[in-house]
Structure formats: structure tokens, C-alpha cells
PDB file of C-alpha atoms in Angstrom:
ATOM      1  CA  UNK A   1     -15.520 -11.961 -17.051  1.00  0.00           C
ATOM      2  CA  UNK A   2     -14.920 -15.138 -18.629  1.00  0.00           C
ATOM      3  CA  UNK A   3     -15.894 -18.379 -15.899  1.00  0.00           C
ATOM      4  CA  UNK A   4     -12.005 -18.641 -14.687  1.00  0.00           C
ATOM      5  CA  UNK A   5     -12.013 -15.016 -13.795  1.00  0.00           C
ATOM      6  CA  UNK A   6     -15.135 -14.747 -11.707  1.00  0.00           C
ATOM      7  CA  UNK A   7     -14.779 -17.791  -9.991  1.00  0.00           C
ATOM      8  CA  UNK A   8     -10.735 -16.566  -8.673  1.00  0.00           C
ATOM      9  CA  UNK A   9     -11.941 -12.892  -8.514  1.00  0.00           C
ATOM     10  CA  UNK A  10     -14.673 -14.581  -6.109  1.00  0.00           C
ATOM     11  CA  UNK A  11     -12.496 -16.572  -3.970  1.00  0.00           C
ATOM     12  CA  UNK A  12     -10.169 -13.373  -4.155  1.00  0.00           C
ATOM     13  CA  UNK A  13     -12.819 -11.607  -2.489  1.00  0.00           C
ATOM     14  CA  UNK A  14     -13.666 -13.767   0.121  1.00  0.00           C
ATOM     15  CA  UNK A  15      -9.764 -13.943   1.209  1.00  0.00           C
ATOM     16  CA  UNK A  16      -9.232 -16.911   0.191  1.00  0.00           C
ATOM     17  CA  UNK A  17      -4.578 -17.495  -0.772  1.00  0.00           C
ATOM     18  CA  UNK A  18      -4.937 -19.264  -4.476  1.00  0.00           C
ATOM     19  CA  UNK A  19      -2.352 -20.027  -6.709  1.00  0.00           C
ATOM     20  CA  UNK A  20      -1.780 -20.107 -10.491  1.00  0.00           C
ATOM     21  CA  UNK A  21       0.749 -21.490 -12.065  1.00  0.00           C
ATOM     22  CA  UNK A  22       1.860 -19.110 -15.360  1.00  0.00           C
ATOM     23  CA  UNK A  23       3.130 -20.054 -18.353  1.00  0.00           C
ATOM     24  CA  UNK A  24       6.323 -18.975 -20.090  1.00  0.00           C
ATOM     25  CA  UNK A  25       4.291 -18.693 -23.499  1.00  0.00           C
ATOM     26  CA  UNK A  26       4.593 -15.207 -24.476  1.00  0.00           C
ATOM     27  CA  UNK A  27       0.461 -14.514 -24.816  1.00  0.00           C
ATOM     28  CA  UNK A  28      -2.158 -12.059 -23.780  1.00  0.00           C
ATOM     29  CA  UNK A  29      -5.519 -12.844 -23.345  1.00  0.00           C
ATOM     30  CA  UNK A  30      -6.678 -10.035 -25.183  1.00  0.00           C
ATOM     31  CA  UNK A  31      -3.721  -8.853 -27.114  1.00  0.00           C
ATOM     32  CA  UNK A  32      -4.956  -8.721 -30.478  1.00  0.00           C
ATOM     33  CA  UNK A  33      -8.988  -8.764 -30.656  1.00  0.00           C
ATOM     34  CA  UNK A  34     -11.005  -6.300 -29.060  1.00  0.00           C
ATOM     35  CA  UNK A  35     -12.975  -6.389 -25.852  1.00  0.00           C
ATOM     36  CA  UNK A  36     -16.850  -6.170 -26.554  1.00  0.00           C
ATOM     37  CA  UNK A  37     -18.680  -3.969 -24.203  1.00  0.00           C
ATOM     38  CA  UNK A  38     -20.766  -5.317 -22.160  1.00  0.00           C
ATOM     39  CA  UNK A  39     -23.928  -6.942 -23.384  1.00  0.00           C
ATOM     40  CA  UNK A  40     -27.449  -7.876 -22.325  1.00  0.00           C
ATOM     41  CA  UNK A  41     -28.757  -4.608 -22.650  1.00  0.00           C
ATOM     42  CA  UNK A  42     -26.952  -3.452 -19.376  1.00  0.00           C
ATOM     43  CA  UNK A  43     -26.627   0.859 -19.616  1.00  0.00           C
ATOM     44  CA  UNK A  44     -23.624   2.064 -17.905  1.00  0.00           C
ATOM     45  CA  UNK A  45     -24.488   4.036 -15.439  1.00  0.00           C
ATOM     46  CA  UNK A  46     -21.879   5.845 -13.123  1.00  0.00           C
ATOM     47  CA  UNK A  47     -22.799   5.559  -9.050  1.00  0.00           C
ATOM     48  CA  UNK A  48     -24.121   8.108  -7.320  1.00  0.00           C
ATOM     49  CA  UNK A  49     -21.461  10.589  -6.195  1.00  0.00           C
ATOM     50  CA  UNK A  50     -21.205  11.519  -2.245  1.00  0.00           C
ATOM     51  CA  UNK A  51     -20.883  14.696  -0.833  1.00  0.00           C
ATOM     52  CA  UNK A  52     -17.649  14.349  -0.041  1.00  0.00           C
ATOM     53  CA  UNK A  53     -14.333  12.385  -0.767  1.00  0.00           C
ATOM     54  CA  UNK A  54     -13.702  11.666   2.892  1.00  0.00           C
ATOM     55  CA  UNK A  55     -13.246   8.667   2.860  1.00  0.00           C
ATOM     56  CA  UNK A  56     -11.309   8.456   0.129  1.00  0.00           C
ATOM     57  CA  UNK A  57      -8.680  11.045   1.128  1.00  0.00           C
ATOM     58  CA  UNK A  58      -8.358   8.875   4.305  1.00  0.00           C
ATOM     59  CA  UNK A  59      -8.125   5.530   2.690  1.00  0.00           C
ATOM     60  CA  UNK A  60      -5.635   6.755  -0.036  1.00  0.00           C
ATOM     61  CA  UNK A  61      -3.670   8.488   2.074  1.00  0.00           C
ATOM     62  CA  UNK A  62      -3.867   6.758   5.469  1.00  0.00           C
ATOM     63  CA  UNK A  63      -3.449   2.914   3.502  1.00  0.00           C
ATOM     64  CA  UNK A  64      -2.804   4.374   0.297  1.00  0.00           C
ATOM     65  CA  UNK A  65      -0.005   6.454   1.458  1.00  0.00           C
ATOM     66  CA  UNK A  66      -0.499   8.902  -1.777  1.00  0.00           C
ATOM     67  CA  UNK A  67      -0.601  12.491  -0.428  1.00  0.00           C
ATOM     68  CA  UNK A  68      -3.073  14.675  -0.818  1.00  0.00           C
ATOM     69  CA  UNK A  69      -1.525  16.685  -3.443  1.00  0.00           C
ATOM     70  CA  UNK A  70      -2.175  14.010  -5.522  1.00  0.00           C
ATOM     71  CA  UNK A  71      -5.415  12.857  -4.950  1.00  0.00           C
ATOM     72  CA  UNK A  72      -6.773  16.278  -5.613  1.00  0.00           C
ATOM     73  CA  UNK A  73      -5.019  16.518  -9.041  1.00  0.00           C
ATOM     74  CA  UNK A  74      -7.162  13.393 -10.298  1.00  0.00           C
ATOM     75  CA  UNK A  75     -10.453  14.782  -7.461  1.00  0.00           C
ATOM     76  CA  UNK A  76      -9.875  18.328  -9.147  1.00  0.00           C
ATOM     77  CA  UNK A  77      -9.891  16.535 -13.064  1.00  0.00           C
ATOM     78  CA  UNK A  78     -12.774  14.977 -12.459  1.00  0.00           C
ATOM     79  CA  UNK A  79     -11.121  11.827 -13.029  1.00  0.00           C
ATOM     80  CA  UNK A  80     -12.272   9.845  -8.905  1.00  0.00           C
ATOM     81  CA  UNK A  81     -14.308  10.295  -6.912  1.00  0.00           C
ATOM     82  CA  UNK A  82     -15.977   8.509  -4.136  1.00  0.00           C
ATOM     83  CA  UNK A  83     -19.923   6.648  -4.283  1.00  0.00           C
ATOM     84  CA  UNK A  84     -22.303   7.371  -2.007  1.00  0.00           C
ATOM     85  CA  UNK A  85     -23.594   4.965   0.118  1.00  0.00           C
ATOM     86  CA  UNK A  86     -20.589   2.688   0.035  1.00  0.00           C
ATOM     87  CA  UNK A  87     -18.533   5.142  -0.102  1.00  0.00           C
ATOM     88  CA  UNK A  88     -16.227   2.816  -2.650  1.00  0.00           C
ATOM     89  CA  UNK A  89     -13.712   4.979  -4.631  1.00  0.00           C
ATOM     90  CA  UNK A  90     -14.939   5.559  -8.600  1.00  0.00           C
ATOM     91  CA  UNK A  91     -12.447   5.258 -11.200  1.00  0.00           C
ATOM     92  CA  UNK A  92     -12.973   7.170 -14.422  1.00  0.00           C
ATOM     93  CA  UNK A  93     -12.054   5.986 -17.736  1.00  0.00           C
ATOM     94  CA  UNK A  94     -12.590   8.862 -20.658  1.00  0.00           C
ATOM     95  CA  UNK A  95     -12.440   8.667 -24.864  1.00  0.00           C
ATOM     96  CA  UNK A  96     -10.730  11.088 -26.898  1.00  0.00           C
ATOM     97  CA  UNK A  97     -14.348  13.297 -26.485  1.00  0.00           C
ATOM     98  CA  UNK A  98     -13.678  13.042 -22.718  1.00  0.00           C
ATOM     99  CA  UNK A  99     -16.629  10.611 -22.090  1.00  0.00           C
ATOM    100  CA  UNK A 100     -16.324   8.242 -19.508  1.00  0.00           C
ATOM    101  CA  UNK A 101     -16.465   4.313 -21.294  1.00  0.00           C
ATOM    102  CA  UNK A 102     -15.227   2.558 -18.347  1.00  0.00           C
ATOM    103  CA  UNK A 103     -15.122   3.107 -14.369  1.00  0.00           C
ATOM    104  CA  UNK A 104     -14.135   0.644 -11.910  1.00  0.00           C
ATOM    105  CA  UNK A 105     -15.020   0.457  -8.070  1.00  0.00           C
ATOM    106  CA  UNK A 106     -12.591  -0.205  -5.459  1.00  0.00           C
ATOM    107  CA  UNK A 107     -13.704  -0.446  -0.918  1.00  0.00           C
ATOM    108  CA  UNK A 108     -12.299   1.351   1.044  1.00  0.00           C
ATOM    109  CA  UNK A 109     -12.761  -0.694   3.828  1.00  0.00           C
ATOM    110  CA  UNK A 110     -10.406  -3.549   3.956  1.00  0.00           C
ATOM    111  CA  UNK A 111     -10.788  -5.389   6.512  1.00  0.00           C
ATOM    112  CA  UNK A 112      -8.533  -9.163   7.413  1.00  0.00           C
ATOM    113  CA  UNK A 113      -7.989  -9.384   3.752  1.00  0.00           C
ATOM    114  CA  UNK A 114     -11.316  -8.505   2.202  1.00  0.00           C
ATOM    115  CA  UNK A 115     -10.661  -6.425  -0.474  1.00  0.00           C
ATOM    116  CA  UNK A 116     -14.062  -4.576  -2.427  1.00  0.00           C
ATOM    117  CA  UNK A 117     -12.715  -4.450  -6.703  1.00  0.00           C
ATOM    118  CA  UNK A 118     -15.622  -4.560  -8.826  1.00  0.00           C
ATOM    119  CA  UNK A 119     -15.974  -2.872 -13.082  1.00  0.00           C
ATOM    120  CA  UNK A 120     -19.577  -0.693 -12.981  1.00  0.00           C
ATOM    121  CA  UNK A 121     -21.458  -2.588 -15.069  1.00  0.00           C
ATOM    122  CA  UNK A 122     -21.868  -2.194 -18.548  1.00  0.00           C
ATOM    123  CA  UNK A 123     -19.158  -0.540 -19.103  1.00  0.00           C
ATOM    124  CA  UNK A 124     -16.007  -1.038 -22.519  1.00  0.00           C
ATOM    125  CA  UNK A 125     -13.256  -2.934 -21.076  1.00  0.00           C
ATOM    126  CA  UNK A 126     -11.964  -1.566 -24.245  1.00  0.00           C
ATOM    127  CA  UNK A 127     -10.568   1.907 -21.457  1.00  0.00           C
ATOM    128  CA  UNK A 128      -9.403   2.286 -18.622  1.00  0.00           C
ATOM    129  CA  UNK A 129      -8.943   4.482 -16.132  1.00  0.00           C
ATOM    130  CA  UNK A 130      -6.397   6.881 -17.308  1.00  0.00           C
ATOM    131  CA  UNK A 131      -4.806  10.978 -17.812  1.00  0.00           C
ATOM    132  CA  UNK A 132      -4.156  12.614 -21.091  1.00  0.00           C
ATOM    133  CA  UNK A 133      -2.379  15.346 -21.820  1.00  0.00           C
ATOM    134  CA  UNK A 134      -2.262  15.724 -25.924  1.00  0.00           C
ATOM    135  CA  UNK A 135       0.929  18.005 -25.583  1.00  0.00           C
ATOM    136  CA  UNK A 136       3.095  15.085 -24.161  1.00  0.00           C
ATOM    137  CA  UNK A 137       4.438  11.814 -26.642  1.00  0.00           C
ATOM    138  CA  UNK A 138       5.281   9.680 -23.390  1.00  0.00           C
ATOM    139  CA  UNK A 139       2.877   6.976 -21.469  1.00  0.00           C
ATOM    140  CA  UNK A 140       2.704   5.170 -18.575  1.00  0.00           C
ATOM    141  CA  UNK A 141       1.230   1.963 -18.405  1.00  0.00           C
ATOM    142  CA  UNK A 142       0.319   0.137 -15.284  1.00  0.00           C
ATOM    143  CA  UNK A 143      -1.802  -3.117 -14.488  1.00  0.00           C
ATOM    144  CA  UNK A 144      -4.188  -0.976 -11.838  1.00  0.00           C
ATOM    145  CA  UNK A 145      -4.658   2.667 -10.685  1.00  0.00           C
ATOM    146  CA  UNK A 146      -4.184   2.655  -7.593  1.00  0.00           C
ATOM    147  CA  UNK A 147       0.127   1.802  -9.113  1.00  0.00           C
ATOM    148  CA  UNK A 148      -0.548   5.202 -11.517  1.00  0.00           C
ATOM    149  CA  UNK A 149      -1.567   7.123  -8.797  1.00  0.00           C
ATOM    150  CA  UNK A 150       1.942   6.373  -6.828  1.00  0.00           C
ATOM    151  CA  UNK A 151       3.875   6.922  -9.725  1.00  0.00           C
ATOM    152  CA  UNK A 152       2.981  10.394  -9.894  1.00  0.00           C
ATOM    153  CA  UNK A 153       3.587  10.716  -6.835  1.00  0.00           C
ATOM    154  CA  UNK A 154       6.612   8.727  -6.175  1.00  0.00           C
ATOM    155  CA  UNK A 155       8.153  11.440  -9.563  1.00  0.00           C
ATOM    156  CA  UNK A 156       5.894  13.920  -9.091  1.00  0.00           C
ATOM    157  CA  UNK A 157       5.006  14.101 -12.889  1.00  0.00           C
ATOM    158  CA  UNK A 158       1.521  14.987 -14.248  1.00  0.00           C
ATOM    159  CA  UNK A 159       2.130  15.806 -17.675  1.00  0.00           C
ATOM    160  CA  UNK A 160       2.807  12.440 -19.001  1.00  0.00           C
ATOM    161  CA  UNK A 161       0.070  10.376 -20.044  1.00  0.00           C
ATOM    162  CA  UNK A 162      -0.780   7.410 -18.154  1.00  0.00           C
ATOM    163  CA  UNK A 163      -3.518   4.414 -18.503  1.00  0.00           C
ATOM    164  CA  UNK A 164      -4.307   2.077 -15.832  1.00  0.00           C
ATOM    165  CA  UNK A 165      -5.022  -1.349 -18.066  1.00  0.00           C
ATOM    166  CA  UNK A 166      -7.068  -2.849 -14.815  1.00  0.00           C
ATOM    167  CA  UNK A 167      -5.617  -6.454 -16.030  1.00  0.00           C
ATOM    168  CA  UNK A 168      -2.932  -7.602 -17.974  1.00  0.00           C
ATOM    169  CA  UNK A 169      -4.180  -7.098 -21.274  1.00  0.00           C
ATOM    170  CA  UNK A 170      -3.596  -4.666 -23.908  1.00  0.00           C
ATOM    171  CA  UNK A 171      -6.806  -3.980 -24.860  1.00  0.00           C
ATOM    172  CA  UNK A 172      -7.350  -0.360 -23.438  1.00  0.00           C
ATOM    173  CA  UNK A 173      -3.330  -0.093 -24.316  1.00  0.00           C
ATOM    174  CA  UNK A 174      -4.896   0.176 -28.302  1.00  0.00           C
ATOM    175  CA  UNK A 175      -7.437   2.566 -27.600  1.00  0.00           C
ATOM    176  CA  UNK A 176      -5.225   4.703 -26.000  1.00  0.00           C
ATOM    177  CA  UNK A 177      -2.745   4.520 -29.218  1.00  0.00           C
ATOM    178  CA  UNK A 178      -5.224   4.880 -31.308  1.00  0.00           C
ATOM    179  CA  UNK A 179      -7.016   7.935 -29.830  1.00  0.00           C
ATOM    180  CA  UNK A 180      -3.388   9.602 -29.044  1.00  0.00           C
ATOM    181  CA  UNK A 181      -1.553   9.165 -31.551  1.00  0.00           C
ATOM    182  CA  UNK A 182       1.298  11.592 -30.623  1.00  0.00           C
ATOM    183  CA  UNK A 183       2.313   8.786 -28.259  1.00  0.00           C
ATOM    184  CA  UNK A 184       5.986   7.900 -29.146  1.00  0.00           C
ATOM    185  CA  UNK A 185       7.358   6.309 -25.814  1.00  0.00           C
ATOM    186  CA  UNK A 186       5.719   3.965 -23.598  1.00  0.00           C
ATOM    187  CA  UNK A 187       6.698   2.981 -20.433  1.00  0.00           C
ATOM    188  CA  UNK A 188       5.687  -0.480 -19.103  1.00  0.00           C
ATOM    189  CA  UNK A 189       5.353  -0.008 -15.215  1.00  0.00           C
ATOM    190  CA  UNK A 190       3.422  -3.371 -14.820  1.00  0.00           C
ATOM    191  CA  UNK A 191       4.088  -5.392 -11.241  1.00  0.00           C
ATOM    192  CA  UNK A 192       6.959  -7.182 -10.555  1.00  0.00           C
ATOM    193  CA  UNK A 193       5.678 -10.501 -10.192  1.00  0.00           C
ATOM    194  CA  UNK A 194       5.342 -13.281 -12.936  1.00  0.00           C
ATOM    195  CA  UNK A 195       2.605 -12.488 -14.672  1.00  0.00           C
ATOM    196  CA  UNK A 196       3.480  -8.806 -15.423  1.00  0.00           C
ATOM    197  CA  UNK A 197       7.536  -9.819 -16.299  1.00  0.00           C
ATOM    198  CA  UNK A 198       5.452 -12.030 -18.958  1.00  0.00           C
ATOM    199  CA  UNK A 199       2.950  -8.606 -20.008  1.00  0.00           C
ATOM    200  CA  UNK A 200       5.953  -6.614 -20.388  1.00  0.00           C
ATOM    201  CA  UNK A 201       8.228  -8.582 -22.486  1.00  0.00           C
ATOM    202  CA  UNK A 202       5.374  -9.369 -25.256  1.00  0.00           C
ATOM    203  CA  UNK A 203       4.164  -5.909 -24.984  1.00  0.00           C
ATOM    204  CA  UNK A 204       7.357  -4.807 -25.151  1.00  0.00           C
ATOM    205  CA  UNK A 205       8.049  -7.066 -28.412  1.00  0.00           C
ATOM    206  CA  UNK A 206       4.589  -6.087 -29.544  1.00  0.00           C
ATOM    207  CA  UNK A 207       4.515  -2.281 -29.514  1.00  0.00           C
ATOM    208  CA  UNK A 208       8.870  -2.104 -30.657  1.00  0.00           C
ATOM    209  CA  UNK A 209       7.020  -3.569 -33.860  1.00  0.00           C
ATOM    210  CA  UNK A 210       5.128  -1.189 -34.611  1.00  0.00           C
ATOM    211  CA  UNK A 211       7.836   1.970 -33.903  1.00  0.00           C
ATOM    212  CA  UNK A 212       7.153   3.079 -30.053  1.00  0.00           C
ATOM    213  CA  UNK A 213       9.971   3.229 -28.615  1.00  0.00           C
ATOM    214  CA  UNK A 214       9.344   1.144 -25.340  1.00  0.00           C
ATOM    215  CA  UNK A 215      11.067   0.447 -21.876  1.00  0.00           C
ATOM    216  CA  UNK A 216      10.156  -1.638 -19.739  1.00  0.00           C
ATOM    217  CA  UNK A 217       9.526  -0.312 -15.783  1.00  0.00           C
ATOM    218  CA  UNK A 218       8.562  -1.493 -13.025  1.00  0.00           C
ATOM    219  CA  UNK A 219       9.654  -0.357  -9.810  1.00  0.00           C
ATOM    220  CA  UNK A 220      12.646  -1.654  -7.696  1.00  0.00           C
ATOM    221  CA  UNK A 221      12.758  -5.559  -7.644  1.00  0.00           C
ATOM    222  CA  UNK A 222      12.595  -5.734  -3.941  1.00  0.00           C
ATOM    223  CA  UNK A 223       9.247  -3.909  -4.700  1.00  0.00           C
ATOM    224  CA  UNK A 224       5.894  -6.115  -6.197  1.00  0.00           C
ATOM    225  CA  UNK A 225       3.889  -2.594  -7.632  1.00  0.00           C
ATOM    226  CA  UNK A 226       4.668   0.850  -7.501  1.00  0.00           C
ATOM    227  CA  UNK A 227       2.448   1.384  -4.123  1.00  0.00           C
ATOM    228  CA  UNK A 228       4.440  -1.168  -2.502  1.00  0.00           C
ATOM    229  CA  UNK A 229       7.765   1.516  -3.332  1.00  0.00           C
ATOM    230  CA  UNK A 230       6.330   4.376  -1.931  1.00  0.00           C
ATOM    231  CA  UNK A 231       4.805   3.092   0.533  1.00  0.00           C
ATOM    232  CA  UNK A 232       8.259   2.012   1.933  1.00  0.00           C
ATOM    233  CA  UNK A 233       9.548   5.531   0.587  1.00  0.00           C
ATOM    234  CA  UNK A 234       6.645   6.620   2.934  1.00  0.00           C
ATOM    235  CA  UNK A 235       8.137   4.783   5.903  1.00  0.00           C
ATOM    236  CA  UNK A 236      11.117   6.207   6.112  1.00  0.00           C
ATOM    237  CA  UNK A 237      10.200   9.499   5.711  1.00  0.00           C
ATOM    238  CA  UNK A 238      11.759  10.159   2.325  1.00  0.00           C
ATOM    239  CA  UNK A 239       9.968  10.448  -0.714  1.00  0.00           C
ATOM    240  CA  UNK A 240      12.856  13.146  -2.556  1.00  0.00           C
ATOM    241  CA  UNK A 241      14.956  10.700  -5.408  1.00  0.00           C
ATOM    242  CA  UNK A 242      16.759  10.760  -8.480  1.00  0.00           C
ATOM    243  CA  UNK A 243      15.020   9.423 -11.026  1.00  0.00           C
ATOM    244  CA  UNK A 244      14.805   5.720 -11.456  1.00  0.00           C
ATOM    245  CA  UNK A 245      13.239   6.022 -14.793  1.00  0.00           C
TER     246      UNK A 245
END
């Protein structure tokens, strides 16, 4: 992170509410240049895996309203797991050869607005949490991993390619498209807040100019993101719906 990102991350972690004005200038920090992997000779080592995924299932099902079927899918694909010790959820981003290049962690013990989130040291931010199906030419793009899971659950969609950027910058998207040249359709499933809407506009123009069919597909306007949407659907005890997309 640069200094500004680091300060904001620490403020968020400490539970402070912050306000930042977002310019309508359609630029993204990493929209062109690739992000250099973390330096200082930090070796990328995945956190040790817990003996089971009990805390992972409990958090995603009770707090995030993700179904066991959806969680099972990603656990079975070895894309998420629970770390030993702190019991964080680890989300893995693999390259075209199935080698994990990126990993982020998300705590399961949220309390009074305190949230633990961070990337594993030494990761390559040109990758993001992803699911690859080389038989599909469609790709859905999200800001966060839990929104990606929420989308899969809402639409019962475990066939199309999916990518969580972990930010509103497209270095991971550039890498994914380079490594998966079968992609023809991109759905931008970014948040309904200011940064998400600006990023969607920028990315839509950028990738349409490259010949992709790009669809802006945020959740319904009354929800900030896909996880907000699925929590609302589950509270109403209904998840069956026509394809919004």
C-alpha cells in the first residue's frame, strides 16, 4: 500500500468512520500499469490451515448468509480455507497453472464495527481471488470475495468465471484476461457506492474499446453490494428469483 491507503486501512481496522470525497474524474490508480509484487524479499507463504473449517462455515452462514452449498463449492475447489490460530478465512488467487499467487484474509470475529482484513505478505496484487472455468467465455468481476460468493449463491451460478479485485483497480482483471483469452463477456458487479460506480464506468469504456461485451451489473440500487442483497433476501426467506442480470 502507499501511505494514504495504509492510513485508511488502519483507521478502518480501528473502527473509525472516515469520509473521502471521490472525484468524477474517470481515472483508476492501477488501470494501466501492472502492480509490482511486494518487495523487501518477503516470501509469499500461505497461513497454516486449521484442522477444520468450523469458524469459516459459522461466520459465512450466520453473519454473511451464504449457503452451505456455496461454501462447500469453494472449500472443495481449495479456493478458501480457515487458518490455524486466528481462524481467519483465507481467499486464494491462482494463476493459469493453478499456483496460488495471491491470498487475502478476513477475520471471523467482528465486534462493534471492528473488522480484520489484510492481504498475505509477499502476494502478487496482479492476481485476485478467482474461479476459472475454461469452458465459459463469461466473467463476473467483483470488488470483494464475499460479494463473489453472494452472487454465486443468488444466481446458483458455479459455471462462469469469477474474479474479485480486492480493490477498485483492474490490475487483477488485466492478468486474468491475459491468462484466459477465451473471455468474451465481462459483467462488472461492483458496489453501488461512489467509487464503485466511477470504476464501473471507467472499466466499461476501457474494455469495450478492446472488443469485449461489457455489462454493468451492480446489485439493485437499494443495496450497497451483493452481500447486502443476499442478506436481505435471506431475511425475507426467499432466494428464488428471476435472473436480474
